GROMACS .gro file of N, CA and C in nm:
model
  324
    1ASP      N    1  11.864 -15.617   5.817
    1ASP     CA    2  11.873 -15.520   5.710
    1ASP      C    3  11.757 -15.542   5.614
    2THR      N    4  11.654 -15.463   5.629
    2THR     CA    5  11.535 -15.478   5.545
    2THR      C    6  11.527 -15.360   5.449
    3THR      N    7  11.488 -15.386   5.327
    3THR     CA    8  11.468 -15.281   5.227
    3THR      C    9  11.327 -15.292   5.175
    4ALA      N   10  11.293 -15.202   5.086
    4ALA     CA   11  11.159 -15.205   5.027
    4ALA      C   12  11.146 -15.325   4.933
    5PHE      N   13  11.257 -15.370   4.882
    5PHE     CA   14  11.256 -15.487   4.792
    5PHE      C   15  11.344 -15.596   4.852
    6PRO      N   16  11.287 -15.681   4.935
    6PRO     CA   17  11.370 -15.780   5.005
    6PRO      C   18  11.431 -15.885   4.912
    7GLU      N   19  11.372 -15.906   4.793
    7GLU     CA   20  11.427 -16.010   4.704
    7GLU      C   21  11.553 -15.965   4.631
    8ILE      N   22  11.579 -15.832   4.631
    8ILE     CA   23  11.699 -15.780   4.565
    8ILE      C   24  11.807 -15.767   4.671
    9PRO      N   25  11.925 -15.821   4.646
    9PRO     CA   26  12.035 -15.807   4.745
    9PRO      C   27  12.068 -15.659   4.767
   10THR      N   28  12.109 -15.629   4.888
   10THR     CA   29  12.134 -15.492   4.930
   10THR      C   30  12.239 -15.424   4.845
   11SER      N   31  12.345 -15.489   4.813
   11SER     CA   32  12.454 -15.426   4.737
   11SER      C   33  12.405 -15.386   4.597
   12ILE      N   34  12.326 -15.473   4.535
   12ILE     CA   35  12.273 -15.439   4.401
   12ILE      C   36  12.175 -15.322   4.413
   13PHE      N   37  12.091 -15.325   4.516
   13PHE     CA   38  11.994 -15.218   4.537
   13PHE      C   39  12.065 -15.085   4.557
   14ASP      N   40  12.169 -15.085   4.642
   14ASP     CA   41  12.243 -14.962   4.671
   14ASP      C   42  12.312 -14.908   4.545
   15SER      N   43  12.374 -14.996   4.468
   15SER     CA   44  12.445 -14.950   4.348
   15SER      C   45  12.344 -14.898   4.244
   16THR      N   46  12.230 -14.964   4.231
   16THR     CA   47  12.127 -14.918   4.137
   16THR      C   48  12.074 -14.783   4.182
   17TYR      N   49  12.049 -14.769   4.311
   17TYR     CA   50  11.998 -14.643   4.366
   17TYR      C   51  12.099 -14.531   4.343
   18ARG      N   52  12.227 -14.560   4.372
   18ARG     CA   53  12.331 -14.460   4.351
   18ARG      C   54  12.342 -14.421   4.204
   19ARG      N   55  12.338 -14.521   4.115
   19ARG     CA   56  12.347 -14.494   3.971
   19ARG      C   57  12.228 -14.408   3.927
   20ASP      N   58  12.109 -14.443   3.974
   20ASP     CA   59  11.990 -14.364   3.938
   20ASP      C   60  12.002 -14.221   3.991
   21ALA      N   61  12.053 -14.207   4.113
   21ALA     CA   62  12.069 -14.074   4.172
   21ALA      C   63  12.168 -13.991   4.091
   22VAL      N   64  12.278 -14.054   4.047
   22VAL     CA   65  12.377 -13.984   3.966
   22VAL      C   66  12.313 -13.939   3.834
   23TRP      N   67  12.237 -14.030   3.772
   23TRP     CA   68  12.171 -13.995   3.646
   23TRP      C   69  12.068 -13.883   3.665
   24LYS      N   70  11.997 -13.890   3.777
   24LYS     CA   71  11.898 -13.783   3.805
   24LYS      C   72  11.968 -13.648   3.823
   25GLN      N   73  12.081 -13.649   3.896
   25GLN     CA   74  12.156 -13.525   3.915
   25GLN      C   75  12.208 -13.472   3.781
   26ARG      N   76  12.257 -13.565   3.700
   26ARG     CA   77  12.308 -13.524   3.568
   26ARG      C   78  12.195 -13.466   3.484
   27GLU      N   79  12.080 -13.532   3.485
   27GLU     CA   80  11.965 -13.482   3.409
   27GLU      C   81  11.921 -13.345   3.461
   28LEU      N   82  11.921 -13.328   3.592
   28LEU     CA   83  11.884 -13.200   3.651
   28LEU      C   84  11.982 -13.090   3.610
   29ARG      N   85  12.113 -13.123   3.612
   29ARG     CA   86  12.213 -13.025   3.567
   29ARG      C   87  12.194 -12.989   3.420
   30LEU      N   88  12.166 -13.088   3.338
   30LEU     CA   89  12.143 -13.063   3.196
   30LEU      C   90  12.020 -12.975   3.175
   31ARG      N   91  11.914 -13.004   3.249
   31ARG     CA   92  11.792 -12.924   3.236
   31ARG      C   93  11.816 -12.779   3.280
   32LYS      N   94  11.888 -12.763   3.390
   32LYS     CA   95  11.919 -12.627   3.437
   32LYS      C   96  12.002 -12.553   3.334
   33ALA      N   97  12.101 -12.622   3.278
   33ALA     CA   98  12.186 -12.559   3.177
   33ALA      C   99  12.103 -12.523   3.053
   34TYR      N  100  12.010 -12.609   3.015
   34TYR     CA  101  11.926 -12.583   2.898
   34TYR      C  102  11.834 -12.464   2.923
   35VAL      N  103  11.777 -12.457   3.043
   35VAL     CA  104  11.690 -12.344   3.078
   35VAL      C  105  11.772 -12.214   3.077
   36GLU      N  106  11.891 -12.219   3.133
   36GLU     CA  107  11.978 -12.102   3.134
   36GLU      C  108  12.013 -12.060   2.990
   37HIS      N  109  12.041 -12.159   2.906
   37HIS     CA  110  12.072 -12.131   2.766
   37HIS      C  111  11.952 -12.065   2.698
   38LEU      N  112  11.832 -12.115   2.721
   38LEU     CA  113  11.712 -12.057   2.662
   38LEU      C  114  11.689 -11.914   2.712
   39GLU      N  115  11.713 -11.893   2.841
   39GLU     CA  116  11.698 -11.757   2.896
   39GLU      C  117  11.797 -11.662   2.831
   40ASN      N  118  11.922 -11.708   2.811
   40ASN     CA  119  12.023 -11.624   2.745
   40ASN      C  120  11.982 -11.593   2.601
   41LEU      N  121  11.929 -11.692   2.531
   41LEU     CA  122  11.882 -11.670   2.394
   41LEU      C  123  11.768 -11.568   2.392
   42THR      N  124  11.677 -11.580   2.489
   42THR     CA  125  11.564 -11.487   2.496
   42THR      C  126  11.614 -11.345   2.519
   43VAL      N  127  11.707 -11.329   2.612
   43VAL     CA  128  11.763 -11.196   2.640
   43VAL      C  129  11.833 -11.142   2.516
   44LYS      N  130  11.909 -11.229   2.447
   44LYS     CA  131  11.980 -11.187   2.327
   44LYS      C  132  11.882 -11.143   2.219
   45LYS      N  133  11.777 -11.220   2.199
   45LYS     CA  134  11.676 -11.185   2.098
   45LYS      C  135  11.605 -11.055   2.135
   46ASP      N  136  11.575 -11.037   2.263
   46ASP     CA  137  11.511 -10.912   2.307
   46ASP      C  138  11.603 -10.793   2.280
   47ASP      N  139  11.732 -10.809   2.306
   47ASP     CA  140  11.828 -10.701   2.279
   47ASP      C  141  11.836 -10.671   2.130
   48GLU      N  142  11.838 -10.777   2.048
   48GLU     CA  143  11.843 -10.758   1.903
   48GLU      C  144  11.717 -10.688   1.855
   49LYS      N  145  11.601 -10.728   1.909
   49LYS     CA  146  11.474 -10.667   1.870
   49LYS      C  147  11.473 -10.518   1.907
   50GLU      N  148  11.521 -10.487   2.026
   50GLU     CA  149  11.526 -10.349   2.072
   50GLU      C  150  11.620 -10.266   1.984
   51ALA      N  151  11.735 -10.323   1.950
   51ALA     CA  152  11.831 -10.253   1.863
   51ALA      C  153  11.770 -10.229   1.725
   52LEU      N  154  11.699 -10.328   1.673
   52LEU     CA  155  11.634 -10.314   1.542
   52LEU      C  156  11.527 -10.205   1.545
   53GLN      N  157  11.446 -10.204   1.651
   53GLN     CA  158  11.344 -10.101   1.663
   53GLN      C  159  11.407  -9.962   1.672
   54GLU      N  160  11.517  -9.951   1.744
   54GLU     CA  161  11.588  -9.823   1.757
   54GLU      C  162  11.641  -9.778   1.620
   55ARG      N  163  11.698  -9.875   1.544
   55ARG     CA  164  11.750  -9.842   1.412
   55ARG      C  165  11.638  -9.798   1.318
   56ILE      N  166  11.525  -9.867   1.322
   56ILE     CA  167  11.410  -9.830   1.238
   56ILE      C  168  11.360  -9.691   1.276
   57LEU      N  169  11.353  -9.665   1.406
   57LEU     CA  170  11.308  -9.533   1.453
   57LEU      C  171  11.402  -9.424   1.404
   58GLN      N  172  11.533  -9.450   1.407
   58GLN     CA  173  11.630  -9.351   1.359
   58GLN      C  174  11.614  -9.328   1.209
   59GLN      N  175  11.588  -9.436   1.134
   59GLN     CA  176  11.570  -9.421   0.989
   59GLN      C  177  11.445  -9.339   0.959
   60VAL      N  178  11.335  -9.369   1.028
   60VAL     CA  179  11.211  -9.294   1.006
   60VAL      C  180  11.230  -9.148   1.044
   61THR      N  181  11.295  -9.124   1.157
   61THR     CA  182  11.323  -8.988   1.200
   61THR      C  183  11.409  -8.915   1.097
   62GLY      N  184  11.507  -8.985   1.043
   62GLY     CA  185  11.593  -8.926   0.940
   62GLY      C  186  11.515  -8.889   0.816
   63VAL      N  187  11.422  -8.978   0.775
   63VAL     CA  188  11.340  -8.950   0.657
   63VAL      C  189  11.254  -8.827   0.680
   64TYR      N  190  11.191  -8.819   0.797
   64TYR     CA  191  11.108  -8.703   0.828
   64TYR      C  192  11.191  -8.576   0.837
   65ARG      N  193  11.310  -8.585   0.895
   65ARG     CA  194  11.396  -8.468   0.906
   65ARG      C  195  11.438  -8.422   0.767
   66LEU      N  196  11.470  -8.517   0.680
   66LEU     CA  197  11.508  -8.482   0.543
   66LEU      C  198  11.392  -8.414   0.470
   67ALA      N  199  11.272  -8.470   0.484
   67ALA     CA  200  11.154  -8.411   0.420
   67ALA      C  201  11.127  -8.271   0.475
   68GLU      N  202  11.145  -8.254   0.604
   68GLU     CA  203  11.125  -8.124   0.666
   68GLU      C  204  11.227  -8.022   0.614
   69ASP      N  205  11.353  -8.065   0.602
   69ASP     CA  206  11.457  -7.976   0.550
   69ASP      C  207  11.427  -7.936   0.406
   70GLU      N  208  11.382  -8.033   0.325
   70GLU     CA  209  11.347  -8.003   0.186
   70GLU      C  210  11.231  -7.904   0.180
   71ALA      N  211  11.131  -7.924   0.264
   71ALA     CA  212  11.015  -7.834   0.266
   71ALA      C  213  11.058  -7.693   0.306
   72ILE      N  214  11.147  -7.681   0.403
   72ILE     CA  215  11.196  -7.550   0.447
   72ILE      C  216  11.271  -7.482   0.333
   73GLU      N  217  11.354  -7.560   0.263
   73GLU     CA  218  11.429  -7.503   0.150
   73GLU      C  219  11.334  -7.456   0.040
   74ARG      N  220  11.234  -7.537   0.007
   74ARG     CA  221  11.138  -7.498  -0.097
   74ARG      C  222  11.061  -7.373  -0.056
   75LEU      N  223  11.020  -7.368   0.071
   75LEU     CA  224  10.948  -7.252   0.121
   75LEU      C  225  11.034  -7.126   0.115
   76ALA      N  226  11.160  -7.139   0.152
   76ALA     CA  227  11.252  -7.025   0.147
   76ALA      C  228  11.270  -6.978   0.003
   77ALA      N  229  11.286  -7.072  -0.090
   77ALA     CA  230  11.302  -7.034  -0.231
   77ALA      C  231  11.176  -6.967  -0.283
   78HIS      N  232  11.061  -7.019  -0.247
   78HIS     CA  233  10.934  -6.962  -0.290
   78HIS      C  234  10.916  -6.821  -0.234
   79THR      N  235  10.947  -6.803  -0.106
   79THR     CA  236  10.936  -6.672  -0.042
   79THR      C  237  11.030  -6.572  -0.111
   80GLU      N  238  11.152  -6.616  -0.139
   80GLU     CA  239  11.249  -6.529  -0.205
   80GLU      C  240  11.198  -6.490  -0.345
   81ASP      N  241  11.142  -6.588  -0.417
   81ASP     CA  242  11.087  -6.560  -0.550
   81ASP      C  243  10.974  -6.458  -0.542
   82LEU      N  244  10.884  -6.475  -0.444
   82LEU     CA  245  10.774  -6.380  -0.427
   82LEU      C  246  10.825  -6.240  -0.393
   83GLN      N  247  10.927  -6.233  -0.310
   83GLN     CA  248  10.983  -6.103  -0.273
   83GLN      C  249  11.044  -6.034  -0.395
   84LYS      N  250  11.112  -6.114  -0.479
   84LYS     CA  251  11.171  -6.057  -0.600
   84LYS      C  252  11.063  -6.006  -0.693
   85ARG      N  253  10.956  -6.083  -0.707
   85ARG     CA  254  10.848  -6.042  -0.797
   85ARG      C  255  10.775  -5.917  -0.747
   86SER      N  256  10.755  -5.908  -0.616
   86SER     CA  257  10.677  -5.797  -0.562
   86SER      C  258  10.760  -5.671  -0.541
   87PHE      N  259  10.892  -5.682  -0.548
   87PHE     CA  260  10.978  -5.566  -0.525
   87PHE      C  261  10.984  -5.480  -0.650
   88ARG      N  262  10.945  -5.359  -0.637
   88ARG     CA  263  10.956  -5.261  -0.746
   88ARG      C  264  11.026  -5.139  -0.688
   89PRO      N  265  11.137  -5.102  -0.746
   89PRO     CA  266  11.207  -4.985  -0.692
   89PRO      C  267  11.124  -4.859  -0.715
   90LYS      N  268  11.126  -4.772  -0.617
   90LYS     CA  269  11.049  -4.647  -0.628
   90LYS      C  270  11.120  -4.553  -0.726
   91GLN      N  271  11.041  -4.497  -0.812
   91GLN     CA  272  11.099  -4.402  -0.907
   91GLN      C  273  11.093  -4.263  -0.844
   92ALA      N  274  11.185  -4.179  -0.887
   92ALA     CA  275  11.189  -4.044  -0.833
   92ALA      C  276  11.062  -3.968  -0.868
   93GLN      N  277  11.016  -3.985  -0.989
   93GLN     CA  278  10.891  -3.923  -1.032
   93GLN      C  279  10.803  -4.031  -1.092
   94PRO      N  280  10.676  -4.022  -1.074
   94PRO     CA  281  10.588  -4.119  -1.136
   94PRO      C  282  10.598  -4.110  -1.289
   95ALA      N  283  10.570  -4.222  -1.355
   95ALA     CA  284  10.581  -4.227  -1.500
   95ALA      C  285  10.486  -4.129  -1.568
   96CYS      N  286  10.370  -4.108  -1.511
   96CYS     CA  287  10.273  -4.016  -1.572
   96CYS      C  288  10.326  -3.873  -1.572
   97MET      N  289  10.402  -3.834  -1.472
   97MET     CA  290  10.458  -3.698  -1.466
   97MET      C  291  10.560  -3.678  -1.579
   98LEU      N  292  10.640  -3.785  -1.605
   98LEU     CA  293  10.738  -3.775  -1.713
   98LEU      C  294  10.668  -3.759  -1.847
   99GLU      N  295  10.562  -3.835  -1.864
   99GLU     CA  296  10.485  -3.825  -1.989
   99GLU      C  297  10.422  -3.686  -2.002
  100LYS      N  298  10.371  -3.633  -1.893
  100LYS     CA  299  10.308  -3.499  -1.894
  100LYS      C  300  10.409  -3.393  -1.935
  101GLU      N  301  10.531  -3.403  -1.881
  101GLU     CA  302  10.636  -3.309  -1.915
  101GLU      C  303  10.672  -3.318  -2.063
  102ALA      N  304  10.682  -3.445  -2.111
  102ALA     CA  305  10.716  -3.463  -2.252
  102ALA      C  306  10.608  -3.400  -2.342
  103VAL      N  307  10.484  -3.416  -2.307
  103VAL     CA  308  10.372  -3.360  -2.385
  103VAL      C  309  10.378  -3.208  -2.381
  104LEU      N  310  10.403  -3.152  -2.265
  104LEU     CA  311  10.411  -3.006  -2.253
  104LEU      C  312  10.526  -2.948  -2.335
  105GLN      N  313  10.639  -3.025  -2.335
  105GLN     CA  314  10.753  -2.974  -2.410
  105GLN      C  315  10.726  -2.977  -2.560
  106CYS      N  316  10.660  -3.085  -2.604
  106CYS     CA  317  10.633  -3.096  -2.747
  106CYS      C  318  10.524  -2.998  -2.790
  107TYR      N  319  10.417  -2.989  -2.713
  107TYR     CA  320  10.300  -2.911  -2.757
  107TYR      C  321  10.284  -2.782  -2.678
  108GLY      N  322  10.369  -2.757  -2.583
  108GLY     CA  323  10.348  -2.647  -2.493
  108GLY      C  324  10.393  -2.517  -2.539
   0.00000   0.00000   0.00000
């Protein structure tokens, strides 16, 4: 029964090797779990970032929509005001004709 270390008894070598193997497996499991945990955190942060960007986009869109609605209302009010100012009801007879008749009646 020859080993790489002949001065160490076989039973001690085997138990040390087994203990080291168990520790290596445990360390490997811990590393895998840590990597998985980091990946989950990364996915979670990416989801949060995406949700935040979506919320910001909705807020900006809302602000623009509100500004657009206000502009449409102002334009409608301005147009209505202009229509009121430019509207003059047609008279049956022009004002000058009425004045002419009045002059003829007084001096005619």
